[in-house]
Amino acid sequence: MAVPFRPWAIAAILLAGVAAFGPGLTSGFTSDDLHLIVERLPDYRRDFPLREAFTQGFWKGGGYGSLPGEEKDYYRPLVTLSYAADARIWGERPFGYHLTNLVLHLAAGLLVLQLLRRLGVSRGPALGGALLFTAHPVHVTNVTWISGRTDLLCAVLLLAAYELLAGSIDRRAGAATGRAPAGRTAAGLALYILALLAKEMAIVLGGLLALHVLLRRARGRHPWTEVAAVAGVTVAYFAFRATVLGLPDFAAGARSAEAPFRPGMLPAILHWYWRGFLLPGTLQLVVPYAPVRTVGDPRLLMGAALLGGHVALAVLGLRRGRAAGLAAGWIVVSLIPVSHLVPLTFRAFVAEYWAYIPSIGFVALLASGLPWLAERLSERSSPGAIEPPAADRERGSREAS
């Protein structure tokens, strides 16, 4: 469902993003920027690297790609092309690269607003959720660090793909023929391919759409068509990726980011990211975080309780058609790629810039859950909503008879 937004709502999101992250426009190149951009500026200026971007890994050459297996774990040609385009326009001036990041983040904020409205969140809470996403401090690395663009570009394309494909699901569920416009589905799949070429984390789209099908309780003809199409595109993407980079070296990845107790990492990092969402006071690019080693690790115990709450809320919410159920599921599904369940090469166990896509679920949970909770509390506190005791009901019945 296309939802028209008033200009002041759009302006509020844009102003919130500029106020929060506009000062970062004056920053320079740092960390990974030096290899991904500065070292490659002569190449970017000489030839636009269209062929090289699609036939080589993201960390080709330089001081990176040195960890065992790392050269096969990152394939992000769309990000490389965006750096090359910026280099053609801005050269050695970092302002323009930061401006591109900020524009992408503002676009993501507007798409989050559209997502919340599609999920049935009313206008006020939807705008509040979009404003929180746009100005949340946990996104400072993604927006003000040029190399954080991978998550920004992936999120924009992922949200756009979700909007089109979820719209097809909604139309299929509501139409008497059980059909959705083929062009809309094709465009959504094309955007999904671009999202995969920006960052591998886009693979969560299939799980997110499955949650959407369950939310809508679609029982019409072929309710899982879009999910199956996304699964097919995902298989084709990984097959193509393997022809370019080869198969991942799982054994090498396990050595480079050793997690002794992998099943315990998802609950533990879920706890860490929730703390970052609620108390973003100690943000940093490199986060010291020891892996979970035993079942008795307090982070695992607290995270397991939190994960259980997410699963319960997702199941109950989806069964009742509540957007909060999808939001709870969104957080968990989007954290799976960075949960170390698969032994790929990671230089860290947690990172605030990995929270970008999961944070969409966080604001969706607040925007959909808090108004519902306030409504329930208001009903309980209202005198007309208080159920009289059984003795009073029985006495009133006798008096009436």
Short mmCIF file of C-alpha atoms in Angstrom, two decimals:
data_model
loop_
_atom_site.label_atom_id
_atom_site.label_comp_id
_atom_site.label_asym_id
_atom_site.label_seq_id
_atom_site.Cartn_x
_atom_site.Cartn_y
_atom_site.Cartn_z
CA MET A 1 0.00 0.00 0.00
CA ALA A 2 1.47 3.30 -1.08
CA VAL A 3 1.12 5.75 1.77
CA PRO A 4 1.28 9.49 0.98
CA PHE A 5 3.38 11.42 3.47
CA ARG A 6 2.92 15.03 4.34
CA PRO A 7 5.86 17.27 3.43
CA TRP A 8 6.47 18.25 7.04
CA ALA A 9 6.95 14.60 8.03
CA ILE A 10 9.55 14.11 5.30
CA ALA A 11 11.23 17.39 6.27
CA ALA A 12 11.34 16.31 9.92
CA ILE A 13 13.20 13.11 9.04
CA LEU A 14 15.66 14.93 6.80
CA LEU A 15 16.33 17.60 9.43
CA ALA A 16 16.79 14.98 12.16
CA GLY A 17 19.38 13.14 10.09
CA VAL A 18 21.28 16.29 9.15
CA ALA A 19 21.25 17.56 12.73
CA ALA A 20 22.53 14.24 14.08
CA PHE A 21 25.18 13.41 11.50
CA GLY A 22 25.77 16.58 9.49
CA PRO A 23 28.87 17.48 11.57
CA GLY A 24 30.49 14.30 10.22
CA LEU A 25 30.70 15.89 6.77
CA THR A 26 33.90 17.61 7.85
CA SER A 27 35.64 14.35 8.75
CA GLY A 28 38.47 12.93 6.70
CA PHE A 29 39.49 9.48 5.49
CA THR A 30 40.25 6.95 8.21
CA SER A 31 40.91 3.27 8.78
CA ASP A 32 39.57 1.12 5.91
CA ASP A 33 38.96 4.27 3.82
CA LEU A 34 42.69 4.49 3.22
CA HIS A 35 42.80 1.19 1.36
CA LEU A 36 39.34 1.12 -0.19
CA ILE A 37 39.48 4.69 -1.49
CA VAL A 38 42.72 6.66 -1.03
CA GLU A 39 45.11 3.96 -2.29
CA ARG A 40 42.87 3.29 -5.28
CA LEU A 41 42.22 6.90 -6.30
CA PRO A 42 44.65 6.78 -9.25
CA ASP A 43 42.91 3.66 -10.58
CA TYR A 44 39.44 5.11 -10.03
CA ARG A 45 40.38 8.27 -11.90
CA ARG A 46 42.06 6.45 -14.77
CA ASP A 47 39.44 3.79 -15.50
CA PHE A 48 36.01 3.18 -14.04
CA PRO A 49 36.46 -0.29 -12.44
CA LEU A 50 33.29 -1.91 -13.76
CA ARG A 51 34.90 -5.21 -14.75
CA GLU A 52 37.30 -5.32 -11.79
CA ALA A 53 34.52 -4.71 -9.27
CA PHE A 54 32.61 -7.80 -10.40
CA THR A 55 35.57 -10.11 -10.97
CA GLN A 56 37.59 -9.51 -7.78
CA GLY A 57 36.99 -9.58 -4.04
CA PHE A 58 36.23 -6.46 -2.06
CA TRP A 59 39.60 -6.48 -0.24
CA LYS A 60 41.83 -7.04 -3.24
CA GLY A 61 45.44 -5.94 -2.78
CA GLY A 62 46.82 -3.58 -0.15
CA GLY A 63 47.19 -4.59 3.46
CA TYR A 64 43.85 -6.36 3.62
CA GLY A 65 42.84 -9.82 2.58
CA SER A 66 45.70 -11.08 4.72
CA LEU A 67 43.65 -13.12 7.18
CA PRO A 68 43.19 -16.76 6.12
CA GLY A 69 40.02 -17.09 4.06
CA GLU A 70 39.19 -13.37 4.11
CA GLU A 71 39.64 -12.77 0.41
CA LYS A 72 36.71 -15.14 -0.25
CA ASP A 73 34.31 -13.76 2.35
CA TYR A 74 33.62 -10.27 0.98
CA TYR A 75 32.05 -9.56 -2.42
CA ARG A 76 30.62 -6.04 -2.66
CA PRO A 77 31.05 -4.71 -6.21
CA LEU A 78 28.27 -2.13 -5.90
CA VAL A 79 30.07 -0.42 -3.00
CA THR A 80 33.33 -0.38 -4.97
CA LEU A 81 31.54 1.26 -7.90
CA SER A 82 30.03 3.87 -5.58
CA TYR A 83 33.51 4.75 -4.31
CA ALA A 84 34.74 5.02 -7.89
CA ALA A 85 31.83 7.30 -8.81
CA ASP A 86 32.59 9.54 -5.82
CA ALA A 87 36.27 9.59 -6.80
CA ARG A 88 35.37 10.83 -10.27
CA ILE A 89 33.34 13.69 -8.76
CA TRP A 90 35.17 14.57 -5.55
CA GLY A 91 38.70 13.29 -6.01
CA GLU A 92 40.66 13.55 -2.76
CA ARG A 93 38.02 15.65 -0.96
CA PRO A 94 36.37 13.45 1.69
CA PHE A 95 33.39 15.80 2.04
CA GLY A 96 31.67 14.32 -1.01
CA TYR A 97 32.11 10.74 0.16
CA HIS A 98 30.60 11.63 3.54
CA LEU A 99 27.76 13.44 1.76
CA THR A 100 26.91 10.26 -0.17
CA ASN A 101 26.73 8.35 3.12
CA LEU A 102 24.45 10.95 4.66
CA VAL A 103 22.11 10.95 1.65
CA LEU A 104 21.87 7.15 1.80
CA HIS A 105 21.06 7.30 5.51
CA LEU A 106 18.32 9.89 4.96
CA ALA A 107 16.85 7.69 2.24
CA ALA A 108 16.87 4.76 4.66
CA GLY A 109 15.02 6.87 7.23
CA LEU A 110 12.25 7.64 4.74
CA LEU A 111 12.00 3.98 3.77
CA VAL A 112 11.71 3.02 7.45
CA LEU A 113 8.74 5.38 7.69
CA GLN A 114 7.14 3.65 4.71
CA LEU A 115 7.87 0.23 6.25
CA LEU A 116 6.16 1.15 9.51
CA ARG A 117 3.09 2.42 7.69
CA ARG A 118 2.92 -0.75 5.62
CA LEU A 119 2.97 -2.77 8.83
CA GLY A 120 -0.08 -0.84 10.02
CA VAL A 121 1.61 1.48 12.52
CA SER A 122 -0.37 4.73 12.84
CA ARG A 123 1.11 7.97 11.52
CA GLY A 124 2.36 9.46 14.78
CA PRO A 125 4.21 6.40 16.13
CA ALA A 126 5.50 5.61 12.61
CA LEU A 127 7.01 9.07 12.31
CA GLY A 128 8.47 8.77 15.82
CA GLY A 129 10.05 5.43 14.93
CA ALA A 130 11.51 6.81 11.70
CA LEU A 131 12.91 9.84 13.54
CA LEU A 132 14.49 7.58 16.16
CA PHE A 133 16.10 5.47 13.46
CA THR A 134 17.37 8.51 11.57
CA ALA A 135 18.93 10.19 14.61
CA HIS A 136 19.97 7.17 16.72
CA PRO A 137 23.59 7.45 17.92
CA VAL A 138 24.26 3.76 17.23
CA HIS A 139 24.47 4.68 13.53
CA VAL A 140 27.32 7.12 13.92
CA THR A 141 29.90 4.72 12.47
CA ASN A 142 27.74 3.78 9.48
CA VAL A 143 27.06 7.39 8.53
CA THR A 144 30.25 9.26 9.46
CA TRP A 145 32.76 6.55 8.49
CA ILE A 146 32.93 6.32 4.71
CA SER A 147 33.58 2.56 4.81
CA GLY A 148 30.33 2.16 6.75
CA ARG A 149 28.57 2.67 3.41
CA THR A 150 28.22 -1.07 2.90
CA ASP A 151 25.39 -1.26 5.46
CA LEU A 152 23.79 2.00 4.28
CA LEU A 153 23.61 0.98 0.64
CA CYS A 154 22.50 -2.54 1.50
CA ALA A 155 19.76 -1.26 3.83
CA VAL A 156 18.33 1.21 1.29
CA LEU A 157 18.12 -1.45 -1.41
CA LEU A 158 16.86 -4.09 1.03
CA LEU A 159 14.07 -1.82 2.32
CA ALA A 160 13.06 -0.88 -1.22
CA ALA A 161 12.99 -4.56 -2.22
CA TYR A 162 10.96 -5.40 0.88
CA GLU A 163 8.45 -2.66 0.10
CA LEU A 164 7.82 -3.99 -3.41
CA LEU A 165 7.77 -7.69 -2.54
CA ALA A 166 5.73 -7.24 0.64
CA GLY A 167 3.33 -5.15 -1.41
CA SER A 168 2.99 -8.07 -3.82
CA ILE A 169 2.27 -10.39 -0.90
CA ASP A 170 -0.38 -8.01 0.44
CA ARG A 171 -2.03 -7.68 -2.97
CA ARG A 172 -1.97 -11.43 -3.49
CA ALA A 173 -3.57 -11.99 -0.08
CA GLY A 174 -6.28 -9.40 -0.70
CA ALA A 175 -7.05 -10.01 -4.37
CA ALA A 176 -9.81 -12.40 -5.38
CA THR A 177 -7.61 -13.78 -8.15
CA GLY A 178 -4.66 -14.33 -5.84
CA ARG A 179 -2.41 -12.47 -8.30
CA ALA A 180 0.07 -9.65 -7.87
CA PRO A 181 1.59 -7.42 -10.60
CA ALA A 182 4.51 -9.29 -12.16
CA GLY A 183 6.41 -6.05 -12.77
CA ARG A 184 6.36 -5.17 -9.09
CA THR A 185 7.76 -8.56 -8.13
CA ALA A 186 10.46 -8.39 -10.82
CA ALA A 187 11.52 -4.93 -9.68
CA GLY A 188 11.69 -6.14 -6.08
CA LEU A 189 13.90 -9.06 -7.07
CA ALA A 190 16.17 -6.74 -9.07
CA LEU A 191 16.60 -4.50 -6.03
CA TYR A 192 17.35 -7.57 -3.93
CA ILE A 193 20.15 -8.55 -6.31
CA LEU A 194 21.63 -5.05 -5.97
CA ALA A 195 21.36 -5.29 -2.18
CA LEU A 196 23.32 -8.56 -2.25
CA LEU A 197 25.98 -6.87 -4.37
CA ALA A 198 26.26 -4.16 -1.71
CA LYS A 199 26.62 -6.48 1.29
CA GLU A 200 26.01 -10.14 1.99
CA MET A 201 23.72 -9.29 4.91
CA ALA A 202 20.91 -8.79 2.39
CA ILE A 203 20.31 -12.55 2.48
CA VAL A 204 17.98 -11.92 5.43
CA LEU A 205 15.27 -10.69 3.01
CA GLY A 206 13.82 -14.17 2.57
CA GLY A 207 13.35 -14.58 6.31
CA LEU A 208 11.83 -11.11 6.64
CA LEU A 209 9.33 -11.79 3.87
CA ALA A 210 8.42 -15.10 5.49
CA LEU A 211 7.58 -13.14 8.63
CA HIS A 212 5.45 -10.81 6.51
CA VAL A 213 3.50 -13.74 5.05
CA LEU A 214 2.84 -15.00 8.57
CA LEU A 215 1.84 -11.52 9.72
CA ARG A 216 -0.73 -11.19 6.96
CA ARG A 217 -1.81 -14.80 7.51
CA ALA A 218 -2.00 -15.09 3.75
CA ARG A 219 -4.01 -18.15 2.79
CA GLY A 220 -4.80 -17.29 -0.80
CA ARG A 221 -3.29 -18.83 -3.89
CA HIS A 222 0.49 -19.22 -3.72
CA PRO A 223 1.13 -17.04 -0.64
CA TRP A 224 4.81 -18.02 -0.61
CA THR A 225 5.57 -17.09 -4.23
CA GLU A 226 7.74 -14.07 -3.38
CA VAL A 227 9.63 -15.94 -0.66
CA ALA A 228 10.37 -18.79 -3.08
CA ALA A 229 11.54 -16.32 -5.73
CA VAL A 230 13.90 -14.67 -3.25
CA ALA A 231 15.26 -18.09 -2.28
CA GLY A 232 15.94 -18.86 -5.94
CA VAL A 233 17.75 -15.56 -6.46
CA THR A 234 19.82 -16.22 -3.33
CA VAL A 235 20.96 -19.61 -4.63
CA ALA A 236 21.86 -18.08 -8.00
CA TYR A 237 23.79 -15.28 -6.29
CA PHE A 238 25.92 -17.64 -4.24
CA ALA A 239 26.58 -19.81 -7.29
CA PHE A 240 27.77 -16.74 -9.23
CA ARG A 241 29.78 -15.54 -6.25
CA ALA A 242 31.50 -18.92 -5.99
CA THR A 243 32.59 -18.73 -9.63
CA VAL A 244 34.27 -15.39 -8.91
CA LEU A 245 35.81 -15.94 -5.47
CA GLY A 246 35.65 -19.69 -5.00
CA LEU A 247 34.01 -21.43 -2.07
CA PRO A 248 34.54 -19.95 1.42
CA ASP A 249 37.36 -21.46 3.43
CA PHE A 250 35.36 -22.33 6.54
CA ALA A 251 38.31 -23.86 8.35
CA ALA A 252 40.41 -20.73 7.86
CA GLY A 253 37.52 -18.54 8.90
CA ALA A 254 37.12 -20.49 12.10
CA ARG A 255 40.77 -19.87 12.97
CA SER A 256 40.72 -16.16 12.18
CA ALA A 257 37.73 -15.38 14.44
CA GLU A 258 37.64 -18.26 16.86
CA ALA A 259 34.41 -18.69 18.77
CA PRO A 260 34.69 -21.77 21.02
CA PHE A 261 30.93 -22.04 21.65
CA ARG A 262 29.20 -20.84 18.49
CA PRO A 263 25.61 -21.75 19.46
CA GLY A 264 25.87 -19.37 22.38
CA MET A 265 26.93 -16.37 20.32
CA LEU A 266 23.50 -15.36 18.98
CA PRO A 267 21.88 -14.95 22.41
CA ALA A 268 24.99 -13.22 23.75
CA ILE A 269 25.26 -10.67 20.96
CA LEU A 270 21.48 -10.09 21.04
CA HIS A 271 21.97 -8.92 24.61
CA TRP A 272 24.89 -6.69 23.55
CA TYR A 273 22.99 -5.06 20.68
CA TRP A 274 19.93 -4.38 22.81
CA ARG A 275 22.17 -2.60 25.29
CA GLY A 276 23.57 -0.55 22.40
CA PHE A 277 20.07 0.35 21.21
CA LEU A 278 18.92 1.46 24.66
CA LEU A 279 22.18 2.84 26.13
CA PRO A 280 24.37 4.01 23.24
CA GLY A 281 26.83 5.77 25.50
CA THR A 282 30.02 3.77 24.90
CA LEU A 283 30.12 3.54 21.10
CA GLN A 284 33.42 2.76 19.40
CA LEU A 285 34.67 1.40 16.11
CA VAL A 286 36.65 -1.51 17.57
CA VAL A 287 34.73 -3.24 20.37
CA PRO A 288 36.57 -5.47 22.87
CA TYR A 289 34.31 -8.49 23.21
CA ALA A 290 35.36 -11.93 24.37
CA PRO A 291 33.60 -14.90 22.74
CA VAL A 292 31.24 -17.13 24.69
CA ARG A 293 33.14 -20.17 25.96
CA THR A 294 30.80 -21.92 28.39
CA VAL A 295 27.09 -22.49 28.92
CA GLY A 296 27.33 -20.64 32.23
CA ASP A 297 28.47 -17.36 30.68
CA PRO A 298 26.19 -14.61 32.14
CA ARG A 299 25.87 -12.98 28.73
CA LEU A 300 24.54 -16.24 27.34
CA LEU A 301 22.05 -16.66 30.17
CA MET A 302 20.69 -13.12 29.88
CA GLY A 303 20.71 -13.32 26.11
CA ALA A 304 18.89 -16.67 26.11
CA ALA A 305 16.07 -15.14 28.17
CA LEU A 306 15.95 -12.19 25.78
CA LEU A 307 15.96 -14.47 22.75
CA GLY A 308 13.14 -16.52 24.24
CA GLY A 309 11.14 -13.33 24.71
CA HIS A 310 11.72 -12.38 21.08
CA VAL A 311 10.59 -15.76 19.83
CA ALA A 312 7.49 -15.76 22.05
CA LEU A 313 6.57 -12.22 21.01
CA ALA A 314 7.13 -13.05 17.34
CA VAL A 315 4.95 -16.18 17.52
CA LEU A 316 2.10 -14.57 19.48
CA GLY A 317 2.29 -11.29 17.59
CA LEU A 318 2.28 -12.89 14.15
CA ARG A 319 -0.63 -15.15 15.08
CA ARG A 320 -2.65 -12.07 16.10
CA GLY A 321 -1.55 -9.96 13.15
CA ARG A 322 0.49 -7.59 15.30
CA ALA A 323 3.36 -5.65 13.73
CA ALA A 324 5.31 -6.05 16.97
CA GLY A 325 5.59 -9.76 16.20
CA LEU A 326 7.29 -9.07 12.88
CA ALA A 327 9.53 -6.46 14.52
CA ALA A 328 10.72 -8.93 17.16
CA GLY A 329 11.43 -11.47 14.47
CA TRP A 330 13.20 -8.85 12.33
CA ILE A 331 15.79 -8.22 15.05
CA VAL A 332 16.65 -11.91 15.44
CA VAL A 333 16.64 -12.78 11.73
CA SER A 334 18.86 -9.83 10.79
CA LEU A 335 21.41 -10.68 13.48
CA ILE A 336 21.89 -14.26 12.31
CA PRO A 337 24.46 -13.37 9.58
CA VAL A 338 26.76 -11.75 12.18
CA SER A 339 26.15 -14.28 14.96
CA HIS A 340 29.17 -16.46 14.06
CA LEU A 341 26.99 -19.53 13.65
CA VAL A 342 28.80 -20.00 10.32
CA PRO A 343 32.61 -19.81 10.73
CA LEU A 344 33.33 -17.06 8.21
CA THR A 345 36.15 -14.59 8.64
CA PHE A 346 35.33 -11.74 11.01
CA ARG A 347 37.78 -9.27 12.52
CA ALA A 348 35.44 -8.72 15.49
CA PHE A 349 32.70 -10.50 17.39
CA VAL A 350 30.40 -7.49 17.65
CA ALA A 351 30.39 -4.11 15.92
CA GLU A 352 28.04 -1.19 16.20
CA TYR A 353 27.86 -0.79 12.42
CA TRP A 354 26.42 -4.32 12.17
CA ALA A 355 23.41 -3.00 14.11
CA TYR A 356 22.16 -0.86 11.22
CA ILE A 357 19.66 -3.30 9.69
CA PRO A 358 18.68 -4.94 13.03
CA SER A 359 17.93 -1.48 14.42
CA ILE A 360 15.04 -1.22 11.95
CA GLY A 361 13.36 -4.00 13.92
CA PHE A 362 14.18 -2.21 17.16
CA VAL A 363 12.39 1.02 16.16
CA ALA A 364 9.54 -0.98 14.62
CA LEU A 365 9.09 -2.82 17.91
CA LEU A 366 8.93 0.44 19.84
CA ALA A 367 6.66 2.18 17.30
CA SER A 368 4.18 -0.71 17.18
CA GLY A 369 4.48 -2.07 20.72
CA LEU A 370 4.45 1.03 22.90
CA PRO A 371 1.13 2.45 21.60
CA TRP A 372 -0.48 -0.97 21.99
CA LEU A 373 0.87 -1.26 25.54
CA ALA A 374 -0.34 2.25 26.39
CA GLU A 375 -3.79 1.39 25.04
CA ARG A 376 -3.99 -1.78 27.15
CA LEU A 377 -2.92 0.09 30.28
CA SER A 378 -5.47 2.81 29.57
CA GLU A 379 -8.23 0.24 29.24
CA ARG A 380 -7.27 -1.39 32.52
CA SER A 381 -7.22 1.92 34.36
CA SER A 382 -10.53 3.10 32.89
CA PRO A 383 -13.46 2.59 35.33
CA GLY A 384 -15.69 1.38 32.54
CA ALA A 385 -13.21 -1.32 31.63
CA ILE A 386 -12.96 -2.84 35.11
CA GLU A 387 -14.72 -6.19 35.35
CA PRO A 388 -16.94 -6.32 38.51
CA PRO A 389 -16.26 -9.10 40.98
CA ALA A 390 -18.25 -12.32 40.58
CA ALA A 391 -20.28 -11.70 43.80
CA ASP A 392 -21.36 -8.28 42.55
CA ARG A 393 -22.36 -9.68 39.16
CA GLU A 394 -24.44 -12.41 40.86
CA ARG A 395 -26.15 -9.93 43.20
CA GLY A 396 -26.94 -7.62 40.30
CA SER A 397 -28.43 -10.51 38.36
CA ARG A 398 -30.74 -11.43 41.30
CA GLU A 399 -31.88 -7.81 41.70
CA ALA A 400 -32.66 -7.58 38.00
CA SER A 401 -34.77 -10.74 38.14
#
